[in-house]
XYZ file of N, CA and C in Angstrom:
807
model
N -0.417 32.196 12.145
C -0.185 33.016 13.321
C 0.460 34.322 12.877
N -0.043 35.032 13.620
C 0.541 36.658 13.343
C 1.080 37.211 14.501
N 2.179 37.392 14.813
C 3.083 37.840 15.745
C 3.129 39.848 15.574
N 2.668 40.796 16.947
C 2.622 41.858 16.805
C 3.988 42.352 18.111
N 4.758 43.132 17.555
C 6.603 43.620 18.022
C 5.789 45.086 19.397
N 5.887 44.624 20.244
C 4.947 46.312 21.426
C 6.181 47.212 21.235
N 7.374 46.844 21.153
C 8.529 47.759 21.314
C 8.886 48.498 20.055
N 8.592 48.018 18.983
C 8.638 48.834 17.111
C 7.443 48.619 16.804
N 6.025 48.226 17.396
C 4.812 48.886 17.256
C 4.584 47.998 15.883
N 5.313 47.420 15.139
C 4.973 46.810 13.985
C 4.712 45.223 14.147
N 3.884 45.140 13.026
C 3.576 43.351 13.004
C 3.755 42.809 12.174
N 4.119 41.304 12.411
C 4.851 40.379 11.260
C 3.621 40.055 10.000
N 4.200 39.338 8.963
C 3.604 39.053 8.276
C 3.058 37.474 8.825
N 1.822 37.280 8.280
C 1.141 35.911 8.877
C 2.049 34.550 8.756
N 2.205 33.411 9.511
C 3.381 32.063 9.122
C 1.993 31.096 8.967
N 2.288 30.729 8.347
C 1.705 28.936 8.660
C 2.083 27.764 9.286
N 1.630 27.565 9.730
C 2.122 26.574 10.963
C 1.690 25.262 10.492
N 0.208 24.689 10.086
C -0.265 23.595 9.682
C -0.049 23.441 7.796
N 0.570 22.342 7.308
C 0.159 22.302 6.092
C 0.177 20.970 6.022
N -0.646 20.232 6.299
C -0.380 18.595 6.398
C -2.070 18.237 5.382
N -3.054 19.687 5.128
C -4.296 19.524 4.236
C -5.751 18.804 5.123
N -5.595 19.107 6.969
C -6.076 18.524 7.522
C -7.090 19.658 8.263
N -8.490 19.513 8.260
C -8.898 20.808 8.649
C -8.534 20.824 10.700
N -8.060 22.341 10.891
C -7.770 22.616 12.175
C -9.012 23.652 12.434
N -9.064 23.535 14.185
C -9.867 24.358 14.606
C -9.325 24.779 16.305
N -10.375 25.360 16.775
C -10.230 25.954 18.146
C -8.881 26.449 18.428
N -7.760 27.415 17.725
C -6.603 27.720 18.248
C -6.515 28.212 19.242
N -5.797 27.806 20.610
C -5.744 28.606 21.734
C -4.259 28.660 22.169
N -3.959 30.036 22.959
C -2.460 30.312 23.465
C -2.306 30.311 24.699
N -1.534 29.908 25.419
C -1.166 29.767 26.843
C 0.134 30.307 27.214
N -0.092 31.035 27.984
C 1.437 31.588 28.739
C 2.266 30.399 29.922
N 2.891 30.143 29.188
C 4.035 29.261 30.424
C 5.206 29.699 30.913
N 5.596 30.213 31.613
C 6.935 30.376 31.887
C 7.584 31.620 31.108
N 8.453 31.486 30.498
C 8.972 32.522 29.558
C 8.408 32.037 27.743
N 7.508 31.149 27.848
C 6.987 30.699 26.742
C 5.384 30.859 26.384
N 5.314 31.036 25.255
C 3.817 31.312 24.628
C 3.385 29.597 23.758
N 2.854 28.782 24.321
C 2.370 27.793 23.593
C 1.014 28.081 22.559
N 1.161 27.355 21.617
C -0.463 27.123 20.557
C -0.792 25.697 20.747
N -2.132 25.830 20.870
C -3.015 24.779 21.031
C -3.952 24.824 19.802
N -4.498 23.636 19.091
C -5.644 23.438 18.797
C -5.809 22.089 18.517
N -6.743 22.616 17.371
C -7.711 20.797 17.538
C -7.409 20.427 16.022
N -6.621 19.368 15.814
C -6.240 18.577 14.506
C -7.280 17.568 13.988
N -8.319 17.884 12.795
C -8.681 16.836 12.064
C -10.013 16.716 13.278
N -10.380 17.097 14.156
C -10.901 16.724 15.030
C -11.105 15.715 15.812
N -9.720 15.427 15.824
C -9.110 13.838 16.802
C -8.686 14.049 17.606
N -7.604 14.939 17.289
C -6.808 14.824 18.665
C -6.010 16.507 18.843
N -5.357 16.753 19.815
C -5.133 18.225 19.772
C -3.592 18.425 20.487
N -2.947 19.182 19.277
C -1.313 19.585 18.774
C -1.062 20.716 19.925
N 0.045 20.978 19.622
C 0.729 22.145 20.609
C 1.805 22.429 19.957
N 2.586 23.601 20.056
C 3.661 24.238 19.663
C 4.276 25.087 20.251
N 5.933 25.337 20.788
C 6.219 26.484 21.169
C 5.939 27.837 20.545
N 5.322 28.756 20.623
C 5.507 29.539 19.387
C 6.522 30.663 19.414
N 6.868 30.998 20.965
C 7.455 31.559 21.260
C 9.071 31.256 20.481
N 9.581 30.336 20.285
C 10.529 29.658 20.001
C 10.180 29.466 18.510
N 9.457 29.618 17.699
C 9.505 29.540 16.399
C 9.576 31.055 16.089
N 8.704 31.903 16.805
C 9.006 33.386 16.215
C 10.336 33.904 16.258
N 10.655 33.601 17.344
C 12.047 34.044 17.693
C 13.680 33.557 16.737
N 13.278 32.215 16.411
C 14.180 31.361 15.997
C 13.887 30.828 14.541
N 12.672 30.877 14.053
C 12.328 29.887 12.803
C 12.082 30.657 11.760
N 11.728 31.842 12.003
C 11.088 32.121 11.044
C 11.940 33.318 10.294
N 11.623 33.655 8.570
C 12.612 34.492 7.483
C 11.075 35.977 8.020
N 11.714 37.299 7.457
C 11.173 38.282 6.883
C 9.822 37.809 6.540
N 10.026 37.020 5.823
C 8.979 37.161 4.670
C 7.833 36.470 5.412
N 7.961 35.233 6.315
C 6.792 34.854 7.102
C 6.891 33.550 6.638
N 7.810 33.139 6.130
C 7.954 31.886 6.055
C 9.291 31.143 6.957
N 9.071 29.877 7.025
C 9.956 28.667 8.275
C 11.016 28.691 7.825
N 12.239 28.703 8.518
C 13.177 28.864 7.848
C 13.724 27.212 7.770
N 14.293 27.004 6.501
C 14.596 25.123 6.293
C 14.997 24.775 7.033
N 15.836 25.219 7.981
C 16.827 24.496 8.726
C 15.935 24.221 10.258
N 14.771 25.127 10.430
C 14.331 25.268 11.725
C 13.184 23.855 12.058
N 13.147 23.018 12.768
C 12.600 21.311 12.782
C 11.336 22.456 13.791
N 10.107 22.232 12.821
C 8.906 22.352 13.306
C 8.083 21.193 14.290
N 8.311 21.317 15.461
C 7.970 19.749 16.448
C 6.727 20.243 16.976
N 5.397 19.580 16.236
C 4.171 20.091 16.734
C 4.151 18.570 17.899
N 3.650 18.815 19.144
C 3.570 17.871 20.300
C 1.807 17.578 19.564
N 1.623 16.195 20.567
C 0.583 15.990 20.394
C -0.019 15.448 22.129
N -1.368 15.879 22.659
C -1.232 15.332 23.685
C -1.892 14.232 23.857
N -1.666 13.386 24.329
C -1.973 11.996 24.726
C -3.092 11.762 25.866
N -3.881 10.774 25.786
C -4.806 10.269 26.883
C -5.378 9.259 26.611
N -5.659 8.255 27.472
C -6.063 6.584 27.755
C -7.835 7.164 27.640
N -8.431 6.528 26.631
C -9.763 6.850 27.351
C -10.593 5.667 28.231
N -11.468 6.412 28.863
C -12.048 5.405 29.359
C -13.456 4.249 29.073
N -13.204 4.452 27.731
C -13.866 3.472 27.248
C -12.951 3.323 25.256
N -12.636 2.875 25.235
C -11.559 2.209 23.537
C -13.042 2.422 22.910
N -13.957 2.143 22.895
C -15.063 2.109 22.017
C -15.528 3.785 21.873
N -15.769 5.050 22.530
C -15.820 6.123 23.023
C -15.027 7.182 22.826
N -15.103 8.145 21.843
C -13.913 9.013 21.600
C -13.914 9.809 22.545
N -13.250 10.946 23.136
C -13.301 12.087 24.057
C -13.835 13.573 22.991
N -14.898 13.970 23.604
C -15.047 14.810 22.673
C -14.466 16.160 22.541
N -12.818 16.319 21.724
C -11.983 17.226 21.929
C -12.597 18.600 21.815
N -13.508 18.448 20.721
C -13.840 19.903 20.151
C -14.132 21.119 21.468
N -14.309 20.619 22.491
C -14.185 21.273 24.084
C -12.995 21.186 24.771
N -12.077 20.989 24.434
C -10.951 21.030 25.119
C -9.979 22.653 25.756
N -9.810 22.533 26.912
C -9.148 24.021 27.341
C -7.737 23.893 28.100
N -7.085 24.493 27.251
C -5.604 24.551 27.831
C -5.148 25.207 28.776
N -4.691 25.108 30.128
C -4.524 25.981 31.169
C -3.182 25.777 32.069
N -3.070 26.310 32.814
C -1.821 26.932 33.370
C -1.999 26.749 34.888
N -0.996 26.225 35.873
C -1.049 26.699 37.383
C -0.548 27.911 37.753
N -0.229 28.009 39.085
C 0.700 29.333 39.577
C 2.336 28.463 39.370
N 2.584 27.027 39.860
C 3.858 26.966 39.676
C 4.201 26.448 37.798
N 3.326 27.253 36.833
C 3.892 26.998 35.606
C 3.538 25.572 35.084
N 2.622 24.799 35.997
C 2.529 23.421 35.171
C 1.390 23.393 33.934
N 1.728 22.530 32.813
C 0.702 22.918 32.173
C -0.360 21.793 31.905
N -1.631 21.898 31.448
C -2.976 21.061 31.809
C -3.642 20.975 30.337
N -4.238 20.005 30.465
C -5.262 20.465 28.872
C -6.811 19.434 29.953
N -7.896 20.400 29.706
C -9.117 19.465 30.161
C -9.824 19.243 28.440
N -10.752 18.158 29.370
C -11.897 17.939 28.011
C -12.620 17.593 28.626
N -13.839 17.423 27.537
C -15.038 16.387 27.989
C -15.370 15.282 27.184
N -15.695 13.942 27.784
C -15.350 13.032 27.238
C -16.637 11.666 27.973
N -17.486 11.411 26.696
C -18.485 11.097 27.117
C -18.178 9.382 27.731
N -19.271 8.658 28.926
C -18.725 7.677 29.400
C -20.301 6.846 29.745
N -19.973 5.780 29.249
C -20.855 4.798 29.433
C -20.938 3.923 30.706
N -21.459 4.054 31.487
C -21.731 3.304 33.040
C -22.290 2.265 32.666
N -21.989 0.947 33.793
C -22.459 -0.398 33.507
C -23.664 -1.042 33.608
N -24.851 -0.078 33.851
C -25.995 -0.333 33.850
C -26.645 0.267 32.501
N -25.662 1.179 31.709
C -25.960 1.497 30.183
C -26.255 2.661 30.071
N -26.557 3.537 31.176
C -26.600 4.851 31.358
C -25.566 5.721 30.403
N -25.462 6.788 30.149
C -24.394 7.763 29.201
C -24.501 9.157 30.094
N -23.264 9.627 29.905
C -23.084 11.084 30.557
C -21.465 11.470 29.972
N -21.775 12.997 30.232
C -20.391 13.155 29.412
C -19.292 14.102 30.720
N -18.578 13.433 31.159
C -17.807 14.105 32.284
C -16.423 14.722 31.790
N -15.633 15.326 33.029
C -14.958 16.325 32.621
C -13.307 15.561 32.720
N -12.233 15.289 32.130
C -11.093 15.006 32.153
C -9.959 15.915 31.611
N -8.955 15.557 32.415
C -7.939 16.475 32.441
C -6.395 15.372 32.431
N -5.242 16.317 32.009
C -4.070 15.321 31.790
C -3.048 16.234 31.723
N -1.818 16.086 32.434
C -1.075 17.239 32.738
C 0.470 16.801 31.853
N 1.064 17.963 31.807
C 2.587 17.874 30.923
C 3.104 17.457 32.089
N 4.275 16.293 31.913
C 4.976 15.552 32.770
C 6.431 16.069 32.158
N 7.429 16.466 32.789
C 8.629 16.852 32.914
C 9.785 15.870 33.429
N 10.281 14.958 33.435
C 11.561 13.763 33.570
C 12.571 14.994 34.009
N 13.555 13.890 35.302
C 14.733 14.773 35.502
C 16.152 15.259 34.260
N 15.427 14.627 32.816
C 16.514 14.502 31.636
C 15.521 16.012 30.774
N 14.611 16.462 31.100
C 14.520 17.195 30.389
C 12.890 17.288 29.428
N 13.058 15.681 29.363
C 11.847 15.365 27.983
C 10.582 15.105 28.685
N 9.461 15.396 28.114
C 8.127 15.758 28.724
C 7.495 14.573 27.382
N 5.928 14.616 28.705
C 4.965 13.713 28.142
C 3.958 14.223 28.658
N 2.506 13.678 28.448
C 1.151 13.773 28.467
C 1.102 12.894 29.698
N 0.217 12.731 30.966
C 0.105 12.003 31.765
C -1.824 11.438 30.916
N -1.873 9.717 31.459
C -2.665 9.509 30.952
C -4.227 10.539 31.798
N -5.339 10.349 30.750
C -6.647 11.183 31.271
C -6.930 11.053 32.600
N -7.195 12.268 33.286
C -8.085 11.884 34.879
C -9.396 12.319 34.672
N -10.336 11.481 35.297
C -11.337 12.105 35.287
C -11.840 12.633 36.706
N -12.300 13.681 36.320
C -12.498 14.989 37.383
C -13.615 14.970 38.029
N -14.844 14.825 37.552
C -16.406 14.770 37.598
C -17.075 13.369 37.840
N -17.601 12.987 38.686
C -18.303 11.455 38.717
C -19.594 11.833 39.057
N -20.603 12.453 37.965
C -21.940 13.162 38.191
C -22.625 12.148 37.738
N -22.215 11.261 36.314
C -23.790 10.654 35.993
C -24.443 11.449 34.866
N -24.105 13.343 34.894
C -24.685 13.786 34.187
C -23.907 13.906 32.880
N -24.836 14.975 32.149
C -24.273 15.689 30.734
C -23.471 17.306 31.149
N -22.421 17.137 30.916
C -21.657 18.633 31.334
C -21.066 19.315 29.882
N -21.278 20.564 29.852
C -21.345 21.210 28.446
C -20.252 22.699 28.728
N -19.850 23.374 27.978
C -19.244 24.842 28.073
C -18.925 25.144 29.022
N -17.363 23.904 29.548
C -16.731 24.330 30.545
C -15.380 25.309 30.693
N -15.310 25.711 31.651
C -14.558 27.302 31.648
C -13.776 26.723 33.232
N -12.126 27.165 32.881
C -11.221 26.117 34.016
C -10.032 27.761 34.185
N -10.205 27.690 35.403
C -9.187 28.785 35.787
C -8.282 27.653 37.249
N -7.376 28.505 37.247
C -6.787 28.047 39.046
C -5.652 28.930 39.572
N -6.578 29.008 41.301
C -6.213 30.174 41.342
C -4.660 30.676 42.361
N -4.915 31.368 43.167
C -3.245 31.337 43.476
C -2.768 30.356 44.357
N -3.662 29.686 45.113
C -2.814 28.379 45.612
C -3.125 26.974 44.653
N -3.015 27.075 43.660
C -3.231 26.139 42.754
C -4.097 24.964 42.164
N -5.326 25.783 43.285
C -6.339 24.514 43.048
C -6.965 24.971 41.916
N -7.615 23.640 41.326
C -8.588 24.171 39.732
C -10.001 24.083 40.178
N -10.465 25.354 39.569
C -12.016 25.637 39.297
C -12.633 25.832 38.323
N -13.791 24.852 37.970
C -14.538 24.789 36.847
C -15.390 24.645 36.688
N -16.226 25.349 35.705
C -17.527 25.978 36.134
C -18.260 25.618 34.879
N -19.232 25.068 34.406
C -19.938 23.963 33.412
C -21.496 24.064 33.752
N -22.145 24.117 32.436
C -23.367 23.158 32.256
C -23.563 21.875 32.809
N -24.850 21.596 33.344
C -24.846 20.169 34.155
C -26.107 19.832 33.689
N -26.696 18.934 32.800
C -28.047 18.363 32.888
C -28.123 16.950 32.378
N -29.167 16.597 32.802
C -29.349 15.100 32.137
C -30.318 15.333 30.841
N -30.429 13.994 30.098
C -31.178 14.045 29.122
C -31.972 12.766 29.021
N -33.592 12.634 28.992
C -34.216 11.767 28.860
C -34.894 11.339 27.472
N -33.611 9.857 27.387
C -33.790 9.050 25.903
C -35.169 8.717 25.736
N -35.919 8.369 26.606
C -37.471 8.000 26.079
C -38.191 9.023 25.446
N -37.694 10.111 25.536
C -38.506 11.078 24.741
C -38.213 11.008 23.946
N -38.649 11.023 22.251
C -38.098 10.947 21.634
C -37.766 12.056 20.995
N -37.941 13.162 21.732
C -36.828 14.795 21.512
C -35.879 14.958 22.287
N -35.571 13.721 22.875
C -34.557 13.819 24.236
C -34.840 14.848 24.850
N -35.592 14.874 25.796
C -35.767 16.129 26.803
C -34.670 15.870 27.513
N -34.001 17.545 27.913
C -32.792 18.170 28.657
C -33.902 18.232 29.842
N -33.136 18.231 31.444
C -34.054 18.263 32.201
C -33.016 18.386 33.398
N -33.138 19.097 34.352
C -32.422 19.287 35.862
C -30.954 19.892 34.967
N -31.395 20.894 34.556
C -30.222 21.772 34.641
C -30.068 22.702 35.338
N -28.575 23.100 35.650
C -27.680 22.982 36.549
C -26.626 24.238 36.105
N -26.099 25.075 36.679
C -24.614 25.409 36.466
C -23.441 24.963 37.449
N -22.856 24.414 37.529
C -21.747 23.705 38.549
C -20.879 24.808 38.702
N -19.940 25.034 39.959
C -18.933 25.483 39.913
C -18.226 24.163 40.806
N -17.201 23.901 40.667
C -16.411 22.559 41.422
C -15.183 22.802 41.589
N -14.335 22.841 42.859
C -13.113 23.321 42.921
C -12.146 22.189 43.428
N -11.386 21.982 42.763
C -10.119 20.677 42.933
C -9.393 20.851 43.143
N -8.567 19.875 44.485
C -7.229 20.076 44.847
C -6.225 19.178 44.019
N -5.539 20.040 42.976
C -4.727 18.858 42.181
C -3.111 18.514 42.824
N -3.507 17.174 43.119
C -2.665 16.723 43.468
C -2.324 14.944 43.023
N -1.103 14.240 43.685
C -0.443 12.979 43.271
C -1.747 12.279 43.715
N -1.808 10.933 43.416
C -3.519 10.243 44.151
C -2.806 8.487 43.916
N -2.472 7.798 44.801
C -1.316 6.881 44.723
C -2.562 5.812 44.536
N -2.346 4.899 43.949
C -3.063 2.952 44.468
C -2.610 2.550 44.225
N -3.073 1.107 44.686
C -1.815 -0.365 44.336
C -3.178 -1.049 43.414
N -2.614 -0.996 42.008
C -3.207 -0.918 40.914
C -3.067 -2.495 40.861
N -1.858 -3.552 41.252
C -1.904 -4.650 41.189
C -1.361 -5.074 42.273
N -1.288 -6.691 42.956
C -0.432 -7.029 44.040
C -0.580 -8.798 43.105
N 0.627 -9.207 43.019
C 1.357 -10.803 42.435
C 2.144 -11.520 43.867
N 1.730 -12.854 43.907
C 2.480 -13.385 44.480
C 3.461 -14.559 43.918
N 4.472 -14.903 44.478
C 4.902 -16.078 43.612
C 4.734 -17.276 43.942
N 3.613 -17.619 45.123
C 2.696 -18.944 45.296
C 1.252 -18.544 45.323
N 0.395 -18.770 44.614
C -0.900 -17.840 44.480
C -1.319 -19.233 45.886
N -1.010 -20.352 46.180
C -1.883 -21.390 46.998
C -0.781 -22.130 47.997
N -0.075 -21.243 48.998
C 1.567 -21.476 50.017
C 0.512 -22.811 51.003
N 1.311 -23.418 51.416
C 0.931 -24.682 52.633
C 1.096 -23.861 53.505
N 0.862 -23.817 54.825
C 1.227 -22.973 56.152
C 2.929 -23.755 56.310
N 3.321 -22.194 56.834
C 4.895 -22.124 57.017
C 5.878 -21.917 55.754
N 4.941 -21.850 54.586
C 5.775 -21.433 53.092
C 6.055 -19.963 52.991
N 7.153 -19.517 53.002
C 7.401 -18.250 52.721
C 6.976 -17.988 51.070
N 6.543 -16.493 50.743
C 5.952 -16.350 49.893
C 6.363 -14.880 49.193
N 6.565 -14.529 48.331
C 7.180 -13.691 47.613
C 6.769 -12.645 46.943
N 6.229 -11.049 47.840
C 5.063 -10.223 47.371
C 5.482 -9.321 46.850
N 4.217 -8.860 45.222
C 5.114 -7.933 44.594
C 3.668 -6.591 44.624
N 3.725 -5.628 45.224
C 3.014 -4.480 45.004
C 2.902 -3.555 43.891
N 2.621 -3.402 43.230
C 2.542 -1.979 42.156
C 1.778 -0.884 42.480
N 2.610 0.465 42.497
C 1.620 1.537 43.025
C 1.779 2.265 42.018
N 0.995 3.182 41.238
C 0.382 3.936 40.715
C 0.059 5.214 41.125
N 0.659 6.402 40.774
C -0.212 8.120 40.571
C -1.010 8.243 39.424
N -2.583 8.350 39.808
C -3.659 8.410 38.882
C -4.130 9.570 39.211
N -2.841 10.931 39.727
C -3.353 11.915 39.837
C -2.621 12.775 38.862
N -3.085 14.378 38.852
C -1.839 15.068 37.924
C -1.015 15.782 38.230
N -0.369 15.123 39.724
C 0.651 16.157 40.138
C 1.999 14.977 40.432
N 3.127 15.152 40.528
C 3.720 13.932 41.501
C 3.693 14.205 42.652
N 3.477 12.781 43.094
C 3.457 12.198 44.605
C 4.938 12.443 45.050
N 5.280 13.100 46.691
C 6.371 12.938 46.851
C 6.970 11.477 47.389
N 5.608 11.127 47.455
C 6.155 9.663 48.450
C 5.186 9.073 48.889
N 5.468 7.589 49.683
C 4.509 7.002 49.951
C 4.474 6.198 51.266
N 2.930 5.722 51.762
C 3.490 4.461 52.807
C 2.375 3.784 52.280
N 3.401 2.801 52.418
C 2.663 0.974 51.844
C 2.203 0.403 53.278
N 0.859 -0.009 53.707
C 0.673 -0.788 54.510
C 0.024 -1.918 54.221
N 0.771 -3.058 54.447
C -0.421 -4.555 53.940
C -0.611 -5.445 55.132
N -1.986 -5.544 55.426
C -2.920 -6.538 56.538
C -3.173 -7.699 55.713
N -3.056 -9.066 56.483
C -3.579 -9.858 55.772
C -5.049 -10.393 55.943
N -5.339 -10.577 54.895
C -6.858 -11.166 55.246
C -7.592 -12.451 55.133
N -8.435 -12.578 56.491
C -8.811 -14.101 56.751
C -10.611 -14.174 57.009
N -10.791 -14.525 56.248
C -12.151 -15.012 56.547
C -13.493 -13.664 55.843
N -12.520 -12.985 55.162
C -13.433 -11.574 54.745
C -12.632 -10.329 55.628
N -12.105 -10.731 56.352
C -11.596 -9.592 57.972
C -10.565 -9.510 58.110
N -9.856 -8.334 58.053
C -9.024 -7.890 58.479
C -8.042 -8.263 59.374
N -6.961 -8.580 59.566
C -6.150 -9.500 60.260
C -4.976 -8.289 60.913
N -3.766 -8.875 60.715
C -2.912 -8.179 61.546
C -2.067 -7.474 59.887
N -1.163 -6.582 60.396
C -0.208 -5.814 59.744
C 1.185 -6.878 59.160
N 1.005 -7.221 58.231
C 2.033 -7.620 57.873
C 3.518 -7.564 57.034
N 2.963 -6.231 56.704
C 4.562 -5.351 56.231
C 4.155 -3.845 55.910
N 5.326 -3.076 56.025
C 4.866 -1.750 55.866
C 6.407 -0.665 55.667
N 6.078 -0.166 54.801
C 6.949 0.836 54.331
C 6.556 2.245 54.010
N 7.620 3.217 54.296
C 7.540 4.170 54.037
C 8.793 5.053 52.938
N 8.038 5.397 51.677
C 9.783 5.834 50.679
C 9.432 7.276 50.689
N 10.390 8.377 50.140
C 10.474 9.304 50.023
C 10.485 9.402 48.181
N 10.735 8.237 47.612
C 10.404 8.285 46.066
C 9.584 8.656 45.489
N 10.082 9.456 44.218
C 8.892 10.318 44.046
C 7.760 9.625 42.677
N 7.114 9.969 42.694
C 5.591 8.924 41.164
C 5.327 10.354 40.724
N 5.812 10.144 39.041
C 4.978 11.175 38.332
C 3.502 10.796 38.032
N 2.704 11.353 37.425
C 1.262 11.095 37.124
C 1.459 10.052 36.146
N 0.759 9.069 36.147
C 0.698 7.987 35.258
C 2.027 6.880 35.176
N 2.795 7.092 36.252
C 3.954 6.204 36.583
C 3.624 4.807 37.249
N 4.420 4.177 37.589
C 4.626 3.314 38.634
C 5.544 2.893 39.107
N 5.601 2.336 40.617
C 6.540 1.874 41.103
C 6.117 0.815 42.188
N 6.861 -0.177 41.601
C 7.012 -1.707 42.664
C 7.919 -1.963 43.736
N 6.920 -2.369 45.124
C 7.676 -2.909 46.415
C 7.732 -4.263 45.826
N 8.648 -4.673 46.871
C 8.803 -6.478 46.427
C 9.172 -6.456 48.001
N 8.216 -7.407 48.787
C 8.711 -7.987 50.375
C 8.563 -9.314 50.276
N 8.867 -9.980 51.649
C 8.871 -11.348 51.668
C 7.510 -11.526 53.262
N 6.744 -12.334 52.750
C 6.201 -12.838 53.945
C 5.720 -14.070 54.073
């Protein structure tokens, strides 16, 4: 990285940032806040980040080298994929920014449907912030449920914070054996990012009660979105015969779910 001074018109000498002998690619910079982050793509696995703002300022000698004492903490960002067998294919990955400063990384990340079909859709995973300070990766969302092949996507968002992204869309037919590309497409798709709550599990502590056994229910809810939820209402009906029955407990919290959190009701019925 080469850092250029607008106020003494002069520029630093180049730093190195990577020396671990691993080839890097796609470097990209993002403005956050009062901070300049670096992005790229490590080894072509997975993809690093760095303040840089905070190393120019703080790390580095004259000469363009780290200064010993300064702890170089390259982040790495994290995501669940949706298939363990299936890598995400980083080498497309774009780092982006809201209006309130949150920060995002998308990709595309190819996905196998259960009839055996393939398509490569669009996922995204946001920096999570704790009231202590320390940040994480929220696990992958996926954005796109096309079916298709989506290629050279381009992600802005604009002043009320929704994301827009604008991509190649086509399918490709395996029987050919040149794979013909076919029903292409340019997408533009605009998302409201926000918290997206479910009850990912529900446990009881008699899975088979006699009538008149009280029974001991435990809910788990989940944000599988990339914003936090401010809150929630739990409503549970019980069900008889396939159908819908009556209301049998219900809450409302003001607690808040970061993206990829959870949080458990426990009632009695």
């Amino acid at each position: 990285v080469q850092a250029y001074d607008f106020e003494s018109h002069s520029t630093y000498v180049p730093v190195r940032i990577t020396t671990d002998n691993l080839p890097d690619a796609r470097p990209q910079l993002v403005r956050n806040g009062d901070a300049t982050y670096l992005f790229w793509l490590r080894n072509s696995e997975d993809i690093r980040y760095l303040n840089i703002s905070d190393l120019i300022k703080n790390g580095v000698n004259a000469d363009g080298t780290i200064k010993a004492d300064y702890e170089l903490n390259a982040g790495a960002v994290s995501y669940v994929p949706a298939d363990v067998n299936v890598k995400p294919a980083f080498g497309s990955y774009t780092a982006f920014v809201d209006k309130d400063s949150n920060l995002y990384v998308a990709w595309l990340q190819p996905v196998v449907a259960e009839d055996g079909s393939s398509s490569q859709e669009i996922y995204a995973s946001a920096l999570i912030r704790n009231s202590g300070g320390a940040t994480s990766w929220s696990e992958g969302v996926r954005l796109t449920e096309s079916g298709a092949i989506h290629d050279e996507v381009a992600l802005v968002t604009d002043s009320n914070g929704d994301l827009l992204t604008v991509s190649n869309q086509y399918t490709l037919d395996l029987a050919d054996e040149n794979y013909s590309v076919e029903n292409i497409k340019l997408i533009a798709t605009k998302y409201k990012v926000a918290g997206s709550l479910e009850v990912t599990d529900v446990t009881y502590s008699n899975d088979a009660p006699q009538t008149g056994t009280t029974v001991d229910v435990r809910a788990t809810i989940k944000n599988t979105g990339l914003k936090t939820a401010a809150g929630y209402t739990l409503n549970v009906y019980e069900m008889k015969d396939g159908s819908m029955g009556k209301k049998v407990y219900s809450v409302t919290s003001d607690i808040p779910i970061t993206p990829s959190s959870s949080y458990t009701e426990f009632f009695t019925w």
